[in-house]
Short mmCIF file of C-alpha atoms in Angstrom, two decimals:
data_model
loop_
_atom_site.label_atom_id
_atom_site.label_comp_id
_atom_site.label_asym_id
_atom_site.label_seq_id
_atom_site.Cartn_x
_atom_site.Cartn_y
_atom_site.Cartn_z
CA MET A 1 -5.81 206.80 231.37
CA GLU A 2 -7.11 203.53 232.90
CA VAL A 3 -9.63 201.06 231.47
CA LEU A 4 -10.80 198.21 233.77
CA GLY A 5 -7.89 198.90 236.07
CA ILE A 6 -5.36 198.68 233.22
CA ARG A 7 -3.33 201.77 232.43
CA CYS A 8 -3.59 202.52 228.71
CA PRO A 9 -1.56 204.96 226.70
CA GLY A 10 -3.32 208.27 226.15
CA PRO A 11 -3.39 210.72 223.25
CA ARG A 12 -0.14 212.38 224.33
CA TRP A 13 1.68 209.06 224.22
CA ALA A 14 0.24 208.30 220.77
CA ALA A 15 1.31 211.72 219.54
CA HIS A 16 4.81 211.11 220.93
CA VAL A 17 5.01 207.79 219.07
CA ASN A 18 3.86 209.42 215.84
CA SER A 19 6.43 212.17 216.31
CA SER A 20 9.17 209.60 216.87
CA ILE A 21 8.22 207.81 213.65
CA LEU A 22 8.19 211.12 211.76
CA ARG A 23 11.69 211.98 213.01
CA ARG A 24 13.05 208.87 211.31
CA PHE A 25 12.32 210.54 207.99
CA VAL A 26 12.84 214.25 208.68
CA ASP A 27 14.71 216.47 211.14
CA VAL A 28 11.62 218.02 212.73
CA ARG A 29 11.30 219.91 216.03
CA ASP A 30 8.48 219.28 218.51
CA GLU A 31 6.69 222.52 217.70
CA GLU A 32 6.88 221.79 213.96
CA VAL A 33 5.33 218.31 213.95
CA GLY A 34 1.74 219.45 213.50
CA ALA A 35 2.63 221.91 210.74
CA VAL A 36 4.66 219.30 208.84
CA ARG A 37 1.75 216.85 208.96
CA TRP A 38 -0.72 219.44 207.67
CA SER A 39 1.72 220.56 204.97
CA PHE A 40 2.24 216.96 203.85
CA LEU A 41 -1.54 216.41 203.72
CA TYR A 42 -2.01 219.73 201.91
CA PHE A 43 0.39 218.83 199.09
CA PHE A 44 -0.86 215.23 199.00
CA THR A 45 -4.50 216.23 198.43
CA LEU A 46 -3.49 218.89 195.90
CA MET A 47 -1.41 216.55 193.74
CA CYS A 48 -3.63 213.50 194.20
CA GLY A 49 -6.57 215.51 192.89
CA TYR A 50 -4.52 216.63 189.89
CA ALA A 51 -3.28 213.08 189.24
CA ILE A 52 -6.93 211.95 189.08
CA LEU A 53 -7.81 214.68 186.58
CA ARG A 54 -4.83 214.15 184.28
CA PRO A 55 -5.92 210.72 182.89
CA ILE A 56 -9.34 212.20 182.10
CA ARG A 57 -7.63 214.88 180.01
CA ASN A 58 -5.35 212.31 178.38
CA GLU A 59 -8.32 210.12 177.49
CA MET A 60 -9.89 213.06 175.69
CA GLY A 61 -6.70 213.51 173.69
CA THR A 62 -6.47 209.80 172.89
CA ALA A 63 -10.06 209.78 171.68
CA GLY A 64 -9.23 212.58 169.24
CA SER A 65 -11.11 215.31 171.05
CA VAL A 66 -7.99 217.41 171.57
CA LYS A 67 -5.93 218.34 168.51
CA GLY A 68 -3.20 220.86 167.77
CA LEU A 69 -1.22 220.67 171.00
CA ASP A 70 1.13 223.47 169.90
CA TRP A 71 -1.81 225.85 169.72
CA LEU A 72 -3.20 224.61 173.03
CA PHE A 73 0.20 225.34 174.63
CA THR A 74 -0.09 228.87 173.23
CA ALA A 75 -3.65 229.25 174.54
CA THR A 76 -2.48 228.13 177.98
CA PHE A 77 0.25 230.76 177.93
CA LEU A 78 -2.25 233.50 177.04
CA VAL A 79 -4.58 232.44 179.85
CA MET A 80 -1.62 232.59 182.24
CA LEU A 81 -0.96 236.19 181.18
CA ALA A 82 -4.48 237.09 182.29
CA ALA A 83 -4.57 234.95 185.45
CA VAL A 84 -1.37 236.21 187.09
CA PRO A 85 -2.41 239.90 187.32
CA ALA A 86 -5.78 238.79 188.71
CA PHE A 87 -4.01 236.77 191.40
CA SER A 88 -1.72 239.71 192.20
CA ALA A 89 -4.77 241.94 192.66
CA LEU A 90 -6.28 239.45 195.11
CA VAL A 91 -3.18 239.04 197.30
CA SER A 92 -2.73 242.82 197.31
CA ARG A 93 -6.13 243.27 198.91
CA TRP A 94 -6.85 240.17 201.01
CA PRO A 95 -4.78 238.14 203.54
CA ARG A 96 -3.46 234.73 202.54
CA ARG A 97 -5.87 232.81 204.83
CA VAL A 98 -8.72 234.32 202.78
CA VAL A 99 -7.22 234.46 199.27
CA ILE A 100 -5.86 230.92 198.95
CA PRO A 101 -9.02 229.05 200.06
CA ARG A 102 -11.14 231.28 197.81
CA ILE A 103 -8.94 230.56 194.81
CA TYR A 104 -9.16 226.84 195.51
CA ARG A 105 -12.94 227.05 195.82
CA PHE A 106 -13.10 228.99 192.55
CA PHE A 107 -11.29 226.08 190.87
CA LEU A 108 -13.62 223.72 192.75
CA LEU A 109 -16.64 225.41 191.17
CA ASN A 110 -14.92 225.15 187.78
CA LEU A 111 -14.57 221.40 188.31
CA LEU A 112 -18.24 221.06 189.18
CA GLY A 113 -19.08 222.95 185.98
CA PHE A 114 -16.93 220.58 183.88
CA PHE A 115 -18.55 217.63 185.65
CA VAL A 116 -22.04 218.80 184.69
CA LEU A 117 -21.09 219.57 181.06
CA LEU A 118 -19.32 216.24 180.58
CA LYS A 119 -22.18 214.28 182.17
CA LEU A 120 -24.66 216.00 179.85
CA GLY A 121 -22.40 215.55 176.81
CA VAL A 122 -22.65 219.23 175.87
CA ALA A 123 -20.20 220.27 173.08
CA ARG A 124 -17.76 217.56 174.08
CA GLU A 125 -14.96 218.57 171.71
CA THR A 126 -15.06 222.22 172.82
CA VAL A 127 -15.29 221.24 176.48
CA ALA A 128 -12.31 218.90 175.98
CA ARG A 129 -10.17 221.73 174.58
CA VAL A 130 -11.17 224.10 177.37
CA PHE A 131 -10.55 221.41 179.98
CA TYR A 132 -7.08 220.73 178.53
CA VAL A 133 -6.08 224.39 178.83
CA TRP A 134 -7.80 224.76 182.20
CA LEU A 135 -5.97 221.80 183.73
CA SER A 136 -2.60 223.08 182.48
CA VAL A 137 -3.28 226.44 184.14
CA TYR A 138 -4.69 224.81 187.26
CA ASN A 139 -1.70 222.54 187.83
CA LEU A 140 0.97 225.25 187.59
CA PHE A 141 -1.09 227.80 189.50
CA VAL A 142 -2.12 225.75 192.54
CA VAL A 143 1.39 224.30 192.95
CA SER A 144 2.92 227.78 192.75
CA ILE A 145 0.47 229.05 195.38
CA PHE A 146 1.30 226.07 197.60
CA TRP A 147 5.04 226.78 197.57
CA SER A 148 4.49 230.53 198.01
CA PHE A 149 2.48 229.71 201.11
CA MET A 150 5.13 227.30 202.39
CA ALA A 151 7.84 229.97 201.94
CA ASP A 152 5.61 232.40 203.83
CA VAL A 153 4.90 230.04 206.76
CA PHE A 154 8.34 228.47 207.31
CA ALA A 155 11.61 230.32 207.90
CA SER A 156 14.69 229.71 205.74
CA GLY A 157 16.36 227.36 208.24
CA GLN A 158 13.16 225.35 208.65
CA SER A 159 12.65 225.07 204.90
CA LYS A 160 16.06 223.44 204.38
CA ARG A 161 15.13 220.70 206.86
CA LEU A 162 11.46 220.24 206.04
CA PHE A 163 10.73 221.03 202.39
CA GLY A 164 12.04 217.72 201.10
CA PHE A 165 9.65 215.74 203.28
CA ILE A 166 6.76 218.11 202.55
CA ALA A 167 7.43 217.70 198.81
CA ALA A 168 7.09 213.94 199.34
CA GLY A 169 3.42 214.57 200.10
CA GLY A 170 2.93 215.66 196.50
CA THR A 171 4.86 212.67 195.19
CA THR A 172 2.70 210.34 197.28
CA GLY A 173 -0.39 212.01 195.84
CA MET A 174 0.96 211.46 192.32
CA LEU A 175 1.25 207.75 193.16
CA VAL A 176 -2.14 207.35 194.86
CA GLY A 177 -4.08 209.32 192.21
CA PRO A 178 -3.31 207.01 189.25
CA PHE A 179 -3.79 204.00 191.54
CA LEU A 180 -7.35 205.17 192.31
CA VAL A 181 -8.08 205.92 188.65
CA GLY A 182 -6.91 202.48 187.58
CA ARG A 183 -9.32 200.79 189.97
CA LEU A 184 -12.32 203.13 189.89
CA ALA A 185 -12.47 204.36 186.29
CA GLU A 186 -14.43 201.37 184.95
CA PRO A 187 -16.84 200.66 187.84
CA VAL A 188 -17.49 204.34 188.68
CA GLY A 189 -16.92 206.08 185.35
CA PRO A 190 -14.10 208.53 184.49
CA VAL A 191 -16.25 211.66 184.70
CA ASN A 192 -17.48 210.76 188.19
CA LEU A 193 -13.87 210.74 189.41
CA ILE A 194 -13.93 214.54 189.12
CA LEU A 195 -15.98 214.58 192.31
CA ILE A 196 -13.10 212.95 194.21
CA SER A 197 -10.83 215.80 193.08
CA VAL A 198 -13.45 218.27 194.28
CA VAL A 199 -13.39 216.78 197.79
CA LEU A 200 -9.58 216.70 197.85
CA LEU A 201 -9.41 220.36 196.81
CA GLU A 202 -11.66 221.32 199.72
CA VAL A 203 -9.37 219.41 202.08
CA SER A 204 -6.46 221.46 200.72
CA ALA A 205 -8.36 224.66 201.55
CA GLN A 206 -8.90 223.43 205.11
CA CYS A 207 -5.18 222.72 205.45
CA VAL A 208 -4.47 226.37 204.63
CA ARG A 209 -6.67 227.42 207.53
CA ARG A 210 -4.91 225.05 209.92
CA LEU A 211 -1.43 226.15 208.87
CA SER A 212 -2.35 229.83 209.12
CA GLY A 213 -3.44 229.22 212.71
CA TRP A 214 -0.15 227.43 213.45
CA ALA A 215 1.88 230.28 211.99
CA GLN A 216 0.08 232.73 214.26
CA ASP A 217 -0.06 230.68 217.47
CA VAL A 218 3.20 228.68 217.37
CA GLN A 219 5.42 230.44 214.86
CA GLN A 220 4.40 233.77 216.40
CA GLN A 221 4.20 235.48 213.03
CA PRO A 222 3.18 239.14 213.35
CA ALA A 223 -0.14 240.25 211.89
CA ALA A 224 1.64 242.13 209.11
CA ALA A 225 3.17 238.85 207.88
CA GLN A 226 -0.28 237.31 207.47
CA GLY A 227 -2.17 240.29 206.08
CA PRO A 228 -2.54 241.50 202.50
CA VAL A 229 0.65 241.72 200.50
CA GLY A 230 -0.17 245.16 199.12
CA GLY A 231 1.45 246.78 196.12
CA GLY A 232 0.31 247.03 192.52
CA VAL A 233 -1.07 244.39 190.18
CA LEU A 234 2.07 244.31 188.00
CA ALA A 235 4.49 244.55 190.92
CA GLY A 236 5.63 240.95 190.45
CA LEU A 237 6.90 241.66 186.94
CA ARG A 238 8.53 244.92 188.07
CA LEU A 239 10.37 243.13 190.87
CA ILE A 240 11.69 240.49 188.47
CA VAL A 241 13.00 243.08 186.04
CA THR A 242 14.72 245.11 188.78
CA SER A 243 16.10 242.23 190.90
CA PRO A 244 19.06 240.19 189.56
CA PHE A 245 18.16 237.41 192.02
CA LEU A 246 14.54 237.10 190.85
CA LEU A 247 15.66 237.45 187.24
CA ALA A 248 18.04 234.54 187.77
CA LEU A 249 15.22 232.49 189.33
CA GLY A 250 13.09 233.17 186.26
CA LEU A 251 15.96 232.17 183.98
CA GLN A 252 16.44 228.96 185.95
CA VAL A 253 12.78 227.99 185.48
CA LEU A 254 12.93 228.97 181.80
CA LEU A 255 15.93 226.69 181.21
CA TYR A 256 14.38 223.78 183.09
CA ALA A 257 11.18 224.08 181.07
CA ALA A 258 13.11 224.39 177.79
CA THR A 259 15.17 221.24 178.43
CA SER A 260 12.00 219.42 179.52
CA THR A 261 10.31 220.30 176.23
CA PHE A 262 13.34 219.14 174.22
CA LEU A 263 13.34 215.85 176.13
CA TYR A 264 9.60 215.40 175.62
CA PHE A 265 9.89 215.79 171.85
CA GLN A 266 12.90 213.48 171.79
CA GLU A 267 10.73 210.89 173.50
CA VAL A 268 7.91 211.35 171.00
CA ARG A 269 10.26 211.06 168.00
CA LEU A 270 12.01 207.99 169.39
CA VAL A 271 8.82 206.16 170.27
CA ALA A 272 7.30 207.01 166.88
CA ALA A 273 10.41 205.71 165.09
CA LEU A 274 10.19 202.33 166.83
CA GLY A 275 7.20 201.32 164.74
CA SER A 276 4.58 198.83 165.93
CA ASP A 277 3.64 197.39 169.35
CA ALA A 278 2.55 200.76 170.77
CA ALA A 279 0.59 199.11 173.58
CA SER A 280 3.65 197.44 175.14
CA ARG A 281 5.70 200.64 174.86
CA THR A 282 2.91 202.64 176.48
CA ALA A 283 2.78 200.17 179.34
CA LEU A 284 6.57 200.34 179.66
CA PHE A 285 6.59 204.12 179.92
CA GLY A 286 3.76 203.95 182.45
CA ASP A 287 5.85 201.60 184.59
CA ILE A 288 8.89 203.86 184.24
CA ASP A 289 6.89 206.90 185.39
CA PHE A 290 5.63 204.92 188.36
CA TYR A 291 9.13 203.88 189.41
CA VAL A 292 10.39 207.44 188.92
CA GLN A 293 7.80 208.56 191.44
CA LEU A 294 8.84 205.80 193.83
CA ALA A 295 12.52 206.78 193.52
CA THR A 296 11.58 210.42 194.03
CA LEU A 297 9.56 209.57 197.13
CA GLY A 298 12.48 207.66 198.63
CA LEU A 299 14.89 210.53 197.98
CA GLN A 300 12.49 213.15 199.32
CA THR A 301 11.80 211.34 202.58
CA LEU A 302 15.30 210.05 203.31
CA VAL A 303 17.83 212.19 201.43
CA THR A 304 16.66 215.67 200.41
CA GLY A 305 16.64 217.40 203.79
CA ARG A 306 20.00 215.94 204.74
CA VAL A 307 21.64 216.84 201.41
CA ILE A 308 20.45 220.44 201.60
CA SER A 309 21.39 220.78 205.29
CA TRP A 310 24.80 219.08 205.02
CA LEU A 311 26.03 219.94 201.51
CA GLY A 312 24.13 223.18 200.96
CA LEU A 313 21.72 224.41 198.33
CA GLY A 314 24.43 224.40 195.67
CA ALA A 315 24.49 220.60 195.65
CA GLY A 316 20.71 220.32 195.61
CA LEU A 317 20.37 222.81 192.75
CA ALA A 318 23.27 221.42 190.68
CA VAL A 319 22.27 217.77 190.41
CA ALA A 320 19.39 218.17 187.91
CA PRO A 321 21.25 220.34 185.35
CA VAL A 322 24.32 218.07 185.53
CA VAL A 323 22.14 215.01 184.96
CA THR A 324 20.38 216.83 182.11
CA GLY A 325 23.62 217.74 180.34
CA LEU A 326 25.03 214.22 180.68
CA GLY A 327 21.72 212.71 179.62
CA PHE A 328 21.52 214.72 176.41
CA LEU A 329 25.14 213.81 175.63
CA GLY A 330 24.18 210.16 176.12
CA MET A 331 21.16 210.61 173.85
CA ALA A 332 23.39 212.21 171.19
CA ALA A 333 25.81 209.27 171.34
CA MET A 334 23.15 206.53 171.59
CA PRO A 335 19.60 207.67 170.71
CA VAL A 336 17.99 204.45 171.90
CA LEU A 337 15.06 203.64 174.16
CA THR A 338 17.18 202.29 177.04
CA VAL A 339 19.19 205.52 177.30
CA LEU A 340 16.01 207.60 177.13
CA ILE A 341 14.36 205.64 179.94
CA LEU A 342 17.43 205.86 182.18
CA PHE A 343 17.74 209.60 181.43
CA LYS A 344 14.09 210.27 182.28
CA ALA A 345 14.22 208.26 185.50
CA VAL A 346 17.36 209.88 186.93
CA ARG A 347 16.43 213.39 185.80
CA GLY A 348 12.89 213.15 187.17
CA ALA A 349 14.02 211.88 190.56
CA SER A 350 16.79 214.50 190.88
CA HIS A 351 14.45 217.34 189.91
CA TYR A 352 11.50 216.53 192.15
CA ALA A 353 13.55 215.29 195.11
CA LEU A 354 16.45 217.76 195.12
CA GLU A 355 16.27 220.64 192.64
CA ARG A 356 12.62 221.70 193.16
CA PRO A 357 12.68 221.72 197.01
CA SER A 358 16.02 223.57 196.89
CA ARG A 359 14.57 226.20 194.57
CA GLU A 360 11.61 226.72 196.88
CA VAL A 361 14.03 227.37 199.77
CA LEU A 362 15.36 230.34 197.79
CA PHE A 363 11.99 232.07 198.00
CA THR A 364 12.18 232.15 201.80
CA THR A 365 14.86 234.87 201.48
CA VAL A 366 12.69 237.37 199.54
CA ASP A 367 9.86 239.59 200.76
CA ARG A 368 6.19 238.59 200.69
CA GLU A 369 5.36 240.55 197.55
CA ALA A 370 8.04 238.64 195.64
CA ARG A 371 6.92 235.31 197.15
CA TYR A 372 3.37 235.64 195.92
CA LYS A 373 3.49 237.94 192.89
CA SER A 374 6.92 237.37 191.32
CA LYS A 375 6.88 233.66 192.12
CA SER A 376 3.46 233.13 190.54
CA PHE A 377 4.65 234.94 187.40
CA ILE A 378 7.82 232.82 187.23
CA ASP A 379 6.08 229.51 187.94
CA THR A 380 3.25 230.07 185.47
CA VAL A 381 3.91 232.66 182.75
CA VAL A 382 7.68 232.11 182.47
CA TYR A 383 7.34 228.33 182.68
CA ARG A 384 4.53 228.02 180.15
CA GLY A 385 6.06 230.70 177.92
CA SER A 386 9.32 228.75 177.80
CA ASP A 387 7.36 225.57 177.15
CA THR A 388 5.52 227.18 174.25
CA VAL A 389 8.55 228.84 172.63
CA SER A 390 10.62 225.66 173.02
CA ALA A 391 7.91 223.58 171.37
CA TRP A 392 7.82 225.85 168.32
CA LEU A 393 11.65 226.14 168.28
CA GLN A 394 12.10 222.38 168.40
CA GLY A 395 9.61 221.95 165.60
CA GLY A 396 11.46 224.54 163.50
CA LEU A 397 14.85 222.88 164.07
CA ALA A 398 13.36 219.51 163.13
CA LYS A 399 12.00 220.95 159.88
CA LEU A 400 15.49 222.24 159.10
CA GLY A 401 16.69 218.64 159.18
CA LEU A 402 18.20 218.51 162.64
CA GLY A 403 17.90 214.91 163.81
CA MET A 404 17.83 213.45 167.30
CA THR A 405 21.60 213.71 167.70
CA GLY A 406 21.62 217.37 166.67
CA LEU A 407 18.66 218.26 168.89
CA SER A 408 20.28 216.52 171.86
CA LEU A 409 23.53 218.43 171.34
CA ALA A 410 21.58 221.69 171.00
CA ALA A 411 20.13 221.13 174.49
CA VAL A 412 23.51 220.58 176.19
CA PRO A 413 24.47 224.31 176.32
CA LEU A 414 21.06 225.03 177.87
CA ALA A 415 21.86 222.56 180.67
CA GLY A 416 25.27 224.21 181.15
CA LEU A 417 23.71 227.66 181.45
CA TRP A 418 21.11 226.21 183.84
CA LEU A 419 23.95 224.88 186.04
CA GLY A 420 25.69 228.26 186.08
CA VAL A 421 22.49 230.08 187.07
CA SER A 422 21.78 227.52 189.81
CA LEU A 423 25.23 227.95 191.37
CA TYR A 424 24.81 231.74 191.27
CA LEU A 425 21.48 231.42 193.10
CA ALA A 426 23.03 229.17 195.75
CA ARG A 427 25.84 231.65 196.37
CA HIS A 428 23.34 234.50 196.62
CA GLN A 429 21.23 232.62 199.17
CA ARG A 430 24.33 231.73 201.19
CA ARG A 431 25.31 235.39 201.38
CA GLN A 432 21.77 236.31 202.44
CA ALA A 433 21.84 233.73 205.22
CA GLU A 434 25.24 234.75 206.62
CA PRO A 435 24.97 236.71 209.89
CA VAL A 436 25.90 240.35 209.62
CA PRO A 437 29.03 241.02 211.71
CA ALA A 438 28.65 243.46 214.53
CA ALA A 439 29.83 246.93 213.63
CA ALA A 440 33.08 248.03 215.24
CA PRO A 441 32.89 250.95 217.68
CA GLU A 442 33.21 254.15 215.78
CA ALA A 443 36.12 256.44 216.47
CA PRO A 444 35.35 259.86 217.84
CA VAL A 445 34.61 262.31 215.10
CA SER A 446 36.10 265.76 215.33
CA GLU A 447 33.92 268.82 214.96
CA GLU A 448 35.74 269.68 211.72
CA VAL A 449 35.00 266.27 210.13
CA ALA A 450 31.42 266.29 211.38
CA ALA A 451 30.84 269.67 209.83
CA ARG A 452 31.97 268.53 206.35
#
């Protein structure tokens, strides 16, 4: 392309430069560049929208509108029990390019409804409780759908190289969302920020359309791989019960959620025991969460894909449970704020940068019905069920007089079991990925043997 006799670089050259920059962070092939960009944007908009909504929910809780969190956890679990069969019915009947955007637009309409109710000030306390439960369901559900779609679009070999970088899109969204809230909440108003999440959710729906087109045109996926999943509404639960692999995946999520709940209550007890100056501690924990996200982003963009490709899924899956076990032992020995902060930072980075992308790779080895139905059940019902049971269990142990040291030691065996399950899953995936050796030529069979 020439302008005033000067040859200028054209769109192809710009695309080549962008591809070269992208390859510094991820091992991506030429035909995958567009899909990786759309996937990154998809997860970014999804998580940025959620990160904008979360402070609105937290503000309601701080103002006293939301009370009885144990019961709200239980309500969230019950809503999950109803939502998962409904989702299974949809994916059984409609193709993914239709179902996923429609689900996102259903949530979009929900957001507009909350926006109107909050602006009008209608039954604020009731709306706050419903919004708390709704956002808990929304977060787990849309993220589960995202990873189901990723496992459906990318092959197993591609996922090992690309999922770490794609996951970084979500981490970036979790950084940008709070940044926007901090600067727009006062001049614009917290409730008006819901409209930004609405726009971001529509962008996510458009990304699904783009990636579906790429899977068909570039990935050459057959029509059957993009059509309805089929099967019954409760097929996801049936598959989990009958498949040791899916059962182990559910157990892995259950153990992660249980240890997360124990750590959360340890944090609450420790912070409460420190006494005054709550404002400075709140600011400190906010800074720690921010730096955890930064550390996670660095690992996801520079380390995750290489660790999974070079060392295997076993290493990626094992880091988080090992860190969790060591962290709880450290908390048992020294239940102090410094140990808690270090524990949270290392565990959070290892989970989001290594363990979660590695777990999503595992779903590329199962069929489509398991990817959408069983995965949604595991990511939502199992996760929130474990969260709810662990919350009540921790409260019961505390009432029995078990202090921070005892509760920390009680969580260590859970981390050990989590490690064992993770290594089993890695071995299973490795066996699934091994090429099947060619069958040896069969010896001639005599008529007598053939007749038996």
